[in-house]
């Protein structure tokens, strides 16, 4: 596979989709010294979408104990781990002259943002909820008279959005469109924040390849699921253009996955022990 050198200036792009320009506070406001991603975090931490994670189970649903983690607790832990990873990594990148010193503080702030929001689109009951939605629409399009009619009016990618429903794609939709009544671009987050949650930068047809197909076609794990719905395809293309990720994952998405794995690996054991005690 041909390797592509990515531009750090683009990967840390603070450009916002609504107006197509950076709102970098360190450049445009002498009194507000936050960078673009600190700004993103502040927009999100007070949001109803983040608060709703409190009522979503992480592992154990409907638990009466306030010790056992919810999806909100987990997201805060991933955010904290991500920020810690970012501080160490960007320090080494700057030291090795692979990252311009003017970007100091941005990678850690970016990872704090994506750690907080990486599970926003997960339905109740997590992957079980996703499976229930997928089965419902697969059955509706196949066996329901009205569903059959609707199915014929949709493109293959649109049908796939329903029959392969994916929480990651719903997260992108929530952030870029739904969750702000005053803005058609949702929270109007920076392009880099939106790119970093795209663990699967594929459509529902390009993605959703099982391990056998991926191996036969030399496709990476980013083809395992999909990351955006057709209703947000234009915004997905804008994010790709501003960050220059092309067909690849944003590097921060790998660090997000590491933080996520660390968080739930340790926490699941702790919660399990608590449940058995």
XYZ file of N, CA and C in Angstrom:
831
model
N 0.835 -1.189 0.000
C 0.000 0.000 0.000
C 0.878 1.251 0.000
N 0.560 2.204 -0.853
C 1.334 3.433 -0.941
C 1.144 4.265 0.311
N 2.260 4.714 0.901
C 2.182 5.521 2.106
C 2.049 6.992 1.726
N 1.209 7.693 2.464
C 0.978 9.102 2.213
C 1.431 9.915 3.413
N 2.251 10.927 3.151
C 2.700 11.798 4.228
C 1.610 12.813 4.518
N 1.189 12.866 5.781
C 0.104 13.757 6.140
C 0.635 15.077 6.665
N -0.107 16.131 6.416
C 0.250 17.488 6.799
C -0.301 17.787 8.188
N 0.574 18.037 9.154
C 0.131 18.276 10.538
C -0.719 19.528 10.651
N -0.429 20.533 9.821
C -1.248 21.749 9.851
C -2.690 21.419 9.485
N -2.872 20.530 8.521
C -4.223 20.139 8.109
C -4.859 19.185 9.118
N -4.056 18.264 9.635
C -4.582 17.300 10.594
C -5.067 17.967 11.877
N -4.511 19.115 12.196
C -4.936 19.865 13.376
C -5.746 21.092 12.963
N -6.478 20.924 11.869
C -7.231 22.037 11.305
C -8.371 22.481 12.218
N -8.403 23.768 12.498
C -9.499 24.335 13.284
C -10.612 24.887 12.421
N -10.552 24.648 11.107
C -11.593 25.137 10.201
C -12.940 24.513 10.577
N -13.962 25.332 10.565
C -15.308 24.869 10.908
C -16.171 24.874 9.651
N -17.036 23.877 9.536
C -17.746 23.648 8.282
C -18.679 24.786 7.900
N -19.285 25.452 8.897
C -20.273 26.480 8.562
C -19.659 27.631 7.775
N -18.504 28.131 8.228
C -17.941 29.304 7.575
C -16.605 29.042 6.891
N -16.127 27.798 6.958
C -14.939 27.426 6.203
C -13.672 28.154 6.593
N -13.547 28.554 7.853
C -12.308 29.200 8.286
C -12.048 28.890 9.747
N -10.800 29.063 10.143
C -10.390 28.749 11.505
C -10.878 29.803 12.475
N -11.222 29.358 13.670
C -11.567 30.259 14.769
C -10.510 30.154 15.865
N -9.286 29.828 15.465
C -8.228 29.592 16.447
C -8.097 30.793 17.372
N -8.424 30.565 18.658
C -8.442 31.666 19.626
C -7.053 32.246 19.840
N -6.018 31.424 19.675
C -4.656 31.911 19.921
C -4.219 32.881 18.828
N -4.957 32.886 17.713
C -4.603 33.772 16.614
C -5.529 34.979 16.507
N -6.772 34.848 16.953
C -7.772 35.863 16.659
C -8.311 36.607 17.879
N -7.957 36.200 19.069
C -8.515 36.863 20.240
C -7.462 36.913 21.338
N -6.969 38.100 21.612
C -5.874 38.232 22.566
C -6.300 37.933 23.994
N -7.608 37.942 24.266
C -8.081 37.718 25.626
C -8.488 36.266 25.882
N -8.761 35.541 24.844
C -9.164 34.138 24.973
C -8.057 33.278 24.388
N -7.288 32.624 25.250
C -6.110 31.896 24.800
C -6.360 30.410 24.556
N -7.625 30.022 24.492
C -7.923 28.631 24.151
C -7.588 28.358 22.689
N -7.196 27.107 22.391
C -7.069 26.727 20.989
C -8.425 26.221 20.498
N -8.490 25.852 19.221
C -9.770 25.440 18.632
C -10.405 24.265 19.362
N -9.587 23.363 19.855
C -10.121 22.144 20.451
C -10.562 22.368 21.901
N -9.898 23.305 22.580
C -10.417 23.727 23.879
C -11.803 24.345 23.698
N -11.958 25.092 22.626
C -13.252 25.692 22.290
C -14.288 24.597 22.039
N -13.912 23.583 21.251
C -14.822 22.471 20.972
C -15.265 21.789 22.269
N -14.305 21.550 23.157
C -14.611 20.869 24.419
C -15.629 21.673 25.226
N -15.433 22.986 25.274
C -16.346 23.835 26.030
C -17.756 23.812 25.434
N -17.849 23.744 24.110
C -19.166 23.674 23.458
C -19.897 22.386 23.844
N -19.121 21.323 24.015
C -19.706 20.001 24.194
C -20.010 19.649 25.647
N -19.179 20.112 26.569
C -19.294 19.647 27.952
C -20.620 20.060 28.577
N -21.209 21.148 28.082
C -22.487 21.619 28.609
C -23.682 21.111 27.801
N -23.449 20.263 26.831
C -24.501 19.882 25.890
C -25.394 18.768 26.418
N -26.627 18.760 25.946
C -27.581 17.716 26.332
C -27.154 16.356 25.800
N -26.493 16.333 24.636
C -26.054 15.059 24.053
C -25.057 14.357 24.965
N -24.149 15.123 25.554
C -23.184 14.540 26.481
C -23.873 14.121 27.776
N -24.784 14.955 28.280
C -25.493 14.615 29.530
C -26.298 13.326 29.385
N -26.832 13.074 28.192
C -27.650 11.869 27.988
C -26.852 10.585 28.134
N -25.537 10.678 28.042
C -24.711 9.489 28.239
C -24.858 8.929 29.650
N -25.317 9.767 30.583
C -25.521 9.322 31.961
C -26.526 8.176 32.037
N -27.490 8.157 31.129
C -28.538 7.133 31.161
C -28.265 5.965 30.216
N -27.062 5.912 29.659
C -26.680 4.790 28.798
C -25.711 3.895 29.555
N -25.978 2.602 29.513
C -25.131 1.652 30.240
C -23.780 1.511 29.559
N -22.753 1.332 30.349
C -21.436 0.991 29.813
C -21.322 -0.527 29.676
N -21.542 -1.253 30.764
C -21.555 -2.718 30.731
C -22.824 -3.249 31.390
N -23.110 -2.758 32.591
C -24.247 -3.261 33.365
C -25.412 -2.275 33.284
N -26.502 -2.651 32.607
C -27.639 -1.740 32.479
C -28.497 -1.688 33.738
N -29.155 -0.543 33.920
C -30.150 -0.360 34.985
C -29.598 -0.720 36.359
N -28.351 -0.358 36.604
C -27.747 -0.664 37.895
C -28.075 0.436 38.892
N -28.414 0.042 40.102
C -28.806 1.009 41.125
C -27.610 1.627 41.844
N -26.438 1.024 41.698
C -25.245 1.508 42.378
C -24.637 2.690 41.622
N -24.224 3.706 42.369
C -23.558 4.834 41.714
C -22.070 4.581 41.522
N -21.605 3.394 41.907
C -20.200 3.032 41.702
C -19.985 2.532 40.286
N -20.919 1.741 39.775
C -20.776 1.134 38.450
C -20.858 2.215 37.371
N -19.978 2.138 36.423
C -19.857 3.182 35.410
C -21.025 3.227 34.436
N -21.389 4.432 34.054
C -22.300 4.644 32.933
C -21.453 5.010 31.715
N -22.099 5.206 30.577
C -21.368 5.620 29.386
C -20.754 7.013 29.582
N -21.385 7.846 30.393
C -20.833 9.174 30.658
C -19.539 9.079 31.455
N -19.539 8.268 32.513
C -18.326 8.082 33.310
C -17.197 7.568 32.424
N -17.510 6.567 31.625
C -16.515 5.987 30.713
C -15.959 7.050 29.769
N -16.820 7.898 29.226
C -16.376 8.914 28.273
C -15.441 9.924 28.919
N -15.723 10.302 30.157
C -14.830 11.213 30.868
C -13.470 10.550 31.107
N -13.478 9.266 31.394
C -12.213 8.556 31.622
C -11.406 8.448 30.333
N -12.073 8.155 29.219
C -11.380 8.090 27.924
C -10.816 9.458 27.566
N -11.589 10.496 27.829
C -11.142 11.860 27.553
C -9.875 12.196 28.338
N -9.850 11.815 29.602
C -8.694 12.091 30.449
C -7.469 11.304 29.992
N -7.673 10.033 29.671
C -6.559 9.218 29.169
C -6.042 9.758 27.839
N -6.968 10.160 26.960
C -6.570 10.714 25.676
C -5.733 11.966 25.835
N -6.162 12.851 26.736
C -5.405 14.074 26.970
C -3.982 13.744 27.459
N -3.884 12.771 28.349
C -2.575 12.378 28.876
C -1.673 11.831 27.772
N -2.232 10.972 26.919
C -1.456 10.440 25.803
C -0.999 11.571 24.882
N -1.899 12.496 24.620
C -1.591 13.596 23.718
C -0.470 14.480 24.217
N -0.457 14.757 25.512
C 0.598 15.599 26.093
C 1.970 14.963 25.868
N 2.075 13.676 26.148
C 3.355 12.979 26.004
C 3.774 12.857 24.542
N 2.828 12.508 23.691
C 3.159 12.271 22.282
C 3.539 13.567 21.582
N 2.776 14.631 21.814
C 3.111 15.863 21.113
C 4.449 16.433 21.593
N 4.787 16.211 22.847
C 6.078 16.675 23.356
C 7.218 15.985 22.605
N 7.062 14.687 22.377
C 8.084 13.945 21.639
C 8.106 14.311 20.163
N 6.938 14.561 19.581
C 6.887 14.970 18.176
C 7.563 16.317 17.969
N 7.345 17.233 18.894
C 7.992 18.540 18.803
C 9.500 18.403 18.984
N 9.898 17.578 19.926
C 11.321 17.347 20.184
C 12.015 16.770 18.962
N 11.314 15.864 18.256
C 11.887 15.234 17.059
C 11.658 16.062 15.796
N 11.105 17.281 15.980
C 10.846 18.204 14.867
C 9.867 17.637 13.836
N 8.948 16.819 14.306
C 7.901 16.287 13.438
C 6.592 17.053 13.599
N 6.566 17.939 14.587
C 5.397 18.778 14.833
C 5.885 20.166 15.198
N 5.331 21.172 14.540
C 5.714 22.550 14.816
C 5.322 22.935 16.236
N 6.225 23.613 16.938
C 5.991 23.969 18.336
C 4.763 24.852 18.521
N 4.332 25.536 17.453
C 3.151 26.392 17.594
C 1.863 25.578 17.786
N 1.959 24.273 17.536
C 0.797 23.403 17.742
C 0.767 22.790 19.146
N 1.698 23.166 19.979
C 1.764 22.590 21.331
C 0.430 22.803 22.063
N -0.063 21.735 22.648
C -1.316 21.779 23.381
C -2.535 21.366 22.574
N -2.383 21.315 21.255
C -3.544 21.021 20.408
C -3.886 19.536 20.369
N -2.868 18.675 20.258
C -3.147 17.237 20.174
C -3.809 16.744 21.458
N -3.323 17.177 22.591
C -3.916 16.753 23.862
C -5.343 17.264 24.000
N -5.583 18.506 23.579
C -6.932 19.065 23.642
C -7.869 18.346 22.672
N -7.350 18.010 21.488
C -8.137 17.276 20.493
C -8.561 15.913 21.032
N -7.637 15.201 21.661
C -7.947 13.876 22.192
C -8.916 13.951 23.366
N -8.863 15.027 24.126
C -9.844 15.214 25.200
C -11.239 15.372 24.613
N -11.339 16.076 23.497
C -12.636 16.268 22.832
C -13.197 14.943 22.327
N -12.399 14.222 21.537
C -12.920 13.013 20.906
C -13.159 11.901 21.921
N -12.388 11.909 23.015
C -12.659 10.947 24.080
C -14.018 11.184 24.711
N -14.380 12.454 24.857
C -15.666 12.809 25.457
C -16.841 12.409 24.582
N -16.675 12.478 23.268
C -17.820 12.333 22.361
C -17.836 11.030 21.571
N -16.857 10.150 21.772
C -16.723 9.011 20.864
C -17.905 8.046 20.912
N -18.695 8.064 21.985
C -19.835 7.143 22.099
C -21.190 7.844 22.027
N -21.220 9.096 21.607
C -22.478 9.856 21.622
C -23.592 9.180 20.829
N -23.244 8.566 19.708
C -24.265 8.001 18.826
C -24.681 6.587 19.168
N -24.073 5.996 20.189
C -24.448 4.635 20.565
C -25.888 4.592 21.063
N -26.690 3.665 20.569
C -28.066 3.553 21.051
C -28.089 2.892 22.427
N -29.241 2.920 23.103
C -29.354 2.172 24.362
C -28.954 0.712 24.152
N -28.282 0.146 25.138
C -27.805 -1.241 25.112
C -26.661 -1.465 24.120
N -26.031 -0.352 23.687
C -24.799 -0.451 22.915
C -24.917 -1.279 21.644
N -24.038 -2.259 21.474
C -24.015 -3.069 20.250
C -25.273 -3.926 20.114
N -25.895 -4.290 21.235
C -27.166 -5.018 21.159
C -28.249 -4.121 20.559
N -28.206 -2.837 20.934
C -29.149 -1.880 20.363
C -28.934 -1.690 18.879
N -27.672 -1.627 18.471
C -27.362 -1.521 17.045
C -27.922 -2.719 16.281
N -27.707 -3.908 16.827
C -28.179 -5.131 16.171
C -29.696 -5.144 16.051
N -30.385 -4.646 17.072
C -31.851 -4.607 17.044
C -32.347 -3.673 15.938
N -31.704 -2.522 15.795
C -32.081 -1.572 14.743
C -31.799 -2.167 13.369
N -30.666 -2.815 13.226
C -30.324 -3.442 11.944
C -31.349 -4.510 11.555
N -31.720 -5.359 12.514
C -32.686 -6.431 12.230
C -34.045 -5.858 11.874
N -34.441 -4.813 12.598
C -35.758 -4.211 12.340
C -35.852 -3.722 10.895
N -34.860 -2.950 10.455
C -34.941 -2.386 9.113
C -34.721 -3.445 8.025
N -33.874 -4.417 8.290
C -33.700 -5.508 7.319
C -35.014 -6.241 7.103
N -35.731 -6.489 8.178
C -37.028 -7.155 8.100
C -38.072 -6.257 7.442
N -38.050 -4.965 7.791
C -39.049 -4.024 7.260
C -38.903 -3.854 5.760
N -37.672 -3.706 5.271
C -37.438 -3.540 3.838
C -37.757 -4.814 3.054
N -37.666 -5.969 3.731
C -37.845 -7.250 3.038
C -39.268 -7.772 3.111
N -39.915 -7.612 4.272
C -41.193 -8.289 4.504
C -42.402 -7.377 4.669
N -42.170 -6.070 4.814
C -43.280 -5.140 4.990
C -43.618 -4.467 3.663
N -44.892 -4.405 3.325
C -45.305 -3.852 2.036
C -44.834 -2.416 1.855
N -45.073 -1.594 2.869
C -44.634 -0.195 2.783
C -43.118 -0.112 2.757
N -42.460 -0.984 3.549
C -41.003 -0.998 3.581
C -40.410 -1.337 2.225
N -41.046 -2.268 1.511
C -40.568 -2.643 0.178
C -40.660 -1.455 -0.779
N -41.744 -0.689 -0.666
C -41.927 0.485 -1.528
C -40.864 1.534 -1.225
N -40.661 1.794 0.051
C -39.653 2.777 0.458
C -38.267 2.339 -0.005
N -37.971 1.072 0.144
C -36.655 0.536 -0.220
C -36.339 0.805 -1.685
N -37.329 0.719 -2.548
C -37.119 0.929 -3.977
C -36.801 2.378 -4.311
N -37.149 3.303 -3.424
C -36.889 4.722 -3.673
C -35.507 5.156 -3.180
N -34.826 4.283 -2.456
C -33.547 4.631 -1.852
C -32.368 4.071 -2.637
N -31.243 4.761 -2.536
C -29.994 4.239 -3.101
C -29.458 3.137 -2.202
N -28.568 2.327 -2.747
C -28.026 1.205 -1.981
C -27.361 1.678 -0.693
N -26.629 2.821 -0.774
C -25.963 3.351 0.412
C -26.968 3.790 1.477
N -28.102 4.317 1.035
C -29.125 4.754 1.988
C -29.777 3.565 2.673
N -30.036 2.517 1.921
C -30.570 1.297 2.534
C -29.557 0.735 3.526
N -28.296 0.736 3.125
C -27.239 0.244 4.004
C -27.115 1.034 5.289
N -27.419 2.328 5.233
C -27.382 3.146 6.456
C -28.330 2.601 7.516
N -29.458 2.060 7.063
C -30.443 1.503 8.000
C -30.123 0.062 8.372
N -29.856 -0.763 7.379
C -29.678 -2.190 7.653
C -28.329 -2.501 8.299
N -27.386 -1.562 8.203
C -26.085 -1.717 8.861
C -25.893 -0.642 9.933
N -26.978 -0.189 10.525
C -26.924 0.958 11.443
C -25.716 0.871 12.363
N -25.033 2.000 12.505
C -23.765 2.040 13.236
C -23.714 3.281 14.126
N -23.401 3.078 15.385
C -23.343 4.175 16.337
C -22.308 5.223 15.984
N -21.200 4.818 15.372
C -20.175 5.789 14.978
C -20.710 6.767 13.934
N -21.478 6.268 12.989
C -22.071 7.142 11.976
C -23.095 8.079 12.598
N -23.855 7.582 13.563
C -24.830 8.418 14.249
C -24.127 9.506 15.066
N -22.953 9.218 15.605
C -22.177 10.229 16.319
C -21.825 11.384 15.392
N -21.353 11.061 14.187
C -21.006 12.100 13.219
C -22.234 12.942 12.884
N -23.379 12.305 12.758
C -24.622 13.026 12.450
C -25.024 13.945 13.603
N -24.956 13.435 14.815
C -25.312 14.240 15.982
C -24.435 15.489 16.072
N -23.158 15.320 15.841
C -22.227 16.427 16.020
C -22.271 17.440 14.892
N -22.495 16.966 13.674
C -22.398 17.862 12.515
C -23.737 18.414 12.059
N -24.850 17.933 12.655
C -26.152 18.414 12.192
C -27.193 18.595 13.285
N -27.362 17.621 14.177
C -28.588 17.556 14.964
C -28.607 18.362 16.252
N -27.519 18.403 16.986
C -27.635 18.776 18.385
C -27.405 20.237 18.726
N -27.927 21.112 17.921
C -27.944 22.522 18.291
C -29.051 23.192 17.495
N -30.101 23.623 18.164
C -31.276 24.146 17.479
C -30.987 25.427 16.704
N -29.932 26.134 17.061
C -29.644 27.422 16.438
C -28.639 27.334 15.297
N -28.160 26.144 15.000
C -27.104 26.022 14.001
C -27.317 24.758 13.178
N -27.454 24.900 11.875
C -27.680 23.744 11.011
C -26.466 22.819 10.960
N -25.324 23.295 11.462
C -24.120 22.478 11.507
C -23.893 21.888 12.892
N -24.940 21.758 13.673
C -24.822 21.185 15.006
C -23.995 22.080 15.894
N -22.891 21.547 16.399
C -22.006 22.330 17.255
C -20.953 23.092 16.452
N -20.983 22.936 15.133
C -20.003 23.582 14.254
C -18.584 23.352 14.770
N -18.265 22.090 14.990
C -16.951 21.732 15.525
C -15.858 21.893 14.474
N -14.629 21.897 14.923
C -13.494 21.970 14.011
C -13.424 20.698 13.168
N -12.858 20.848 11.978
C -12.749 19.712 11.061
C -11.940 18.577 11.676
N -10.889 18.919 12.413
C -10.041 17.878 13.009
C -10.791 17.077 14.060
N -11.651 17.722 14.837
C -12.437 16.995 15.841
C -13.374 15.998 15.175
N -14.009 16.428 14.095
C -14.927 15.536 13.380
C -14.167 14.398 12.700
N -13.003 14.701 12.139
C -12.222 13.659 11.463
C -11.723 12.610 12.446
N -11.407 13.039 13.657
C -10.788 12.131 14.629
C -11.749 11.107 15.203
N -13.061 11.341 15.073
C -14.024 10.335 15.534
C -14.392 9.356 14.426
N -13.861 9.585 13.229
C -14.171 8.710 12.102
C -13.240 7.500 12.102
N -13.532 6.557 12.986
C -12.723 5.337 13.013
C -12.917 4.513 11.747
N -14.056 4.729 11.086
C -14.362 3.985 9.863
C -14.787 4.998 8.800
N -13.835 5.668 8.141
C -14.178 6.720 7.168
C -14.672 6.144 5.845
N -15.758 5.392 5.931
C -16.333 4.700 4.776
C -17.856 4.874 4.778
N -18.461 4.705 3.617
C -19.920 4.660 3.539
C -20.389 3.271 3.956
N -21.700 3.096 4.072
C -22.238 1.804 4.498
C -22.010 0.707 3.463
N -21.705 1.089 2.239
C -21.403 0.106 1.189
C -19.902 -0.163 1.117
N -19.101 0.892 1.223
C -17.645 0.721 1.199
C -17.161 -0.057 2.419
N -17.784 0.206 3.563
C -17.408 -0.468 4.798
C -18.201 -1.742 5.007
N -18.277 -2.183 6.272
C -19.019 -3.389 6.640
C -18.493 -4.647 5.947
N -17.187 -4.701 5.778
C -16.561 -5.873 5.187
C -16.080 -6.803 6.308
N -16.438 -8.083 6.214
C -15.994 -9.019 7.244
C -14.507 -9.316 7.086
N -13.958 -10.014 8.069
C -12.507 -10.232 8.102
C -12.010 -11.002 6.873
N -12.821 -11.931 6.391
C -12.421 -12.732 5.231
C -12.300 -11.854 3.991
N -13.279 -10.989 3.780
C -13.268 -10.083 2.621
C -12.122 -9.084 2.743
N -11.924 -8.547 3.950
C -10.848 -7.579 4.153
C -9.489 -8.210 3.858
N -9.306 -9.427 4.314
C -8.029 -10.109 4.098
C -7.807 -10.389 2.616
N -8.842 -10.833 1.931
C -8.728 -11.167 0.514
C -8.435 -9.939 -0.344
N -8.909 -8.772 0.096
C -8.747 -7.550 -0.684
C -7.727 -6.583 -0.076
N -6.979 -7.093 0.909
C -5.936 -6.292 1.555
C -6.491 -4.977 2.111
N -7.624 -5.079 2.793
C -8.266 -3.908 3.388
C -8.011 -3.888 4.887
N -7.795 -2.709 5.423
C -7.528 -2.573 6.849
C -8.790 -2.634 7.687
N -8.605 -2.510 9.000
C -9.723 -2.612 9.931
C -10.705 -1.460 9.773
N -10.283 -0.370 9.126
C -11.185 0.771 8.936
C -12.322 0.454 7.975
N -12.274 -0.723 7.333
C -13.371 -1.157 6.468
C -14.340 -2.089 7.201
N -14.110 -2.295 8.473
C -14.937 -3.226 9.244
C -16.370 -2.727 9.417
N -16.522 -1.406 9.611
C -17.848 -0.800 9.790
C -17.932 0.415 8.880
N -18.821 1.360 9.196
C -18.859 2.591 8.413
C -19.011 3.789 9.338
N -18.708 4.986 8.814
C -18.566 6.125 9.709
C -19.470 7.306 9.485
N -20.224 7.312 8.383
C -21.115 8.452 8.138
C -22.338 7.985 7.352
N -23.440 8.662 7.571
C -24.678 8.390 6.847
C -24.718 9.222 5.574
N -25.502 8.781 4.598
C -25.571 9.501 3.329
C -26.100 10.921 3.502
N -26.885 11.144 4.524
C -27.410 12.493 4.780
C -26.298 13.464 5.153
N -25.140 12.928 5.578
C -23.996 13.777 5.929
C -22.817 13.562 4.985
N -23.056 13.021 3.819
C -21.948 12.697 2.918
C -21.185 13.939 2.461
N -21.893 15.030 2.238
C -21.220 16.265 1.808
C -20.329 16.787 2.925
N -20.824 16.726 4.148
C -20.021 17.209 5.272
C -18.824 16.302 5.535
N -19.009 15.031 5.304
C -17.886 14.103 5.406
C -16.797 14.473 4.396
N -17.195 14.769 3.174
C -16.234 15.151 2.146
C -15.528 16.456 2.505
N -16.237 17.384 3.139
C -15.625 18.642 3.566
C -14.570 18.386 4.647
N -14.887 17.503 5.579
C -13.937 17.151 6.639
C -12.685 16.535 6.030
N -12.862 15.644 5.069
C -11.722 15.032 4.382
C -10.867 16.093 3.688
N -11.531 17.028 3.056
C -10.797 18.060 2.303
C -10.000 18.970 3.229
N -10.609 19.395 4.315
C -9.925 20.325 5.218
C -8.766 19.659 5.965
N -8.924 18.388 6.319
C -7.882 17.699 7.092
C -6.918 16.907 6.218
N -7.279 16.707 4.947
C -6.447 15.983 3.980
C -6.184 14.542 4.394
N -7.185 13.910 5.027
C -6.987 12.520 5.434
C -7.162 11.545 4.273
N -7.750 12.036 3.173
C -7.968 11.199 1.997
C -8.789 9.964 2.396
N -8.287 8.754 2.115
C -9.035 7.541 2.437
C -8.592 6.925 3.758
N -7.725 7.635 4.478
C -7.138 7.075 5.689
C -7.829 7.596 6.946
N -7.607 6.909 8.042
C -8.037 7.406 9.335
C -7.175 8.599 9.746
N -7.773 9.472 10.526
C -6.987 10.524 11.161
C -6.101 9.859 12.220
N -4.814 10.215 12.320
C -3.935 9.565 13.304
C -4.475 9.608 14.726
N -5.184 10.673 15.085
C -5.716 10.779 16.449
C -6.737 9.692 16.755
N -7.364 9.127 15.719
C -8.359 8.081 15.957
C -7.708 6.817 16.527
N -6.441 6.572 16.171
C -5.722 5.422 16.728
C -5.442 5.642 18.217
N -5.079 6.868 18.563
C -4.833 7.194 19.970
C -6.133 7.154 20.759
N -7.230 7.564 20.134
C -8.543 7.457 20.779
C -8.869 6.002 21.091
N -8.620 5.118 20.134
C -8.899 3.701 20.369
C -8.040 3.138 21.492
N -6.793 3.589 21.566
C -5.918 3.139 22.653
C -6.466 3.589 23.997
N -6.881 4.852 24.084
C -7.446 5.378 25.331
C -8.732 4.647 25.697
N -9.557 4.356 24.701
C -10.814 3.633 24.913
C -10.531 2.222 25.439
N -9.568 1.540 24.817
C -9.223 0.176 25.241
C -8.682 0.160 26.672
N -7.826 1.109 26.993
C -7.272 1.176 28.349
C -8.386 1.412 29.359
N -9.275 2.343 29.027
C -10.346 2.708 29.958
C -11.265 1.532 30.246
N -11.778 0.891 29.190
C -12.762 -0.162 29.472
C -12.117 -1.457 29.942
N -10.850 -1.697 29.585
C -10.184 -2.912 30.061
C -10.029 -2.877 31.583
N -9.607 -1.733 32.091
C -9.444 -1.601 33.544
C -10.784 -1.467 34.252
N -11.666 -0.667 33.676
C -12.937 -0.373 34.332
C -13.869 -1.584 34.372
N -13.899 -2.371 33.305
C -14.789 -3.535 33.271
C -14.424 -4.528 34.372
N -13.124 -4.703 34.600
C -12.686 -5.595 35.665
C -13.128 -5.061 37.028
N -12.928 -3.759 37.227
C -13.311 -3.130 38.493
C -14.814 -3.225 38.732
N -15.599 -2.905 37.700
C -17.055 -2.985 37.820
C -17.519 -4.414 38.062
N -16.855 -5.375 37.367
C -17.210 -6.788 37.560
C -16.965 -7.257 38.970
N -15.813 -6.823 39.505
C -15.505 -7.197 40.908
C -16.524 -6.586 41.864
N -16.925 -5.358 41.580
C -17.914 -4.694 42.436
C -19.248 -5.436 42.381
N -19.636 -5.885 41.190
C -20.910 -6.599 41.042
C -20.890 -7.930 41.766
N -19.712 -8.552 41.868
C -19.630 -9.851 42.533
C -19.483 -9.744 44.043
N -19.158 -8.534 44.511
C -18.914 -8.361 45.951
C -20.224 -8.236 46.729
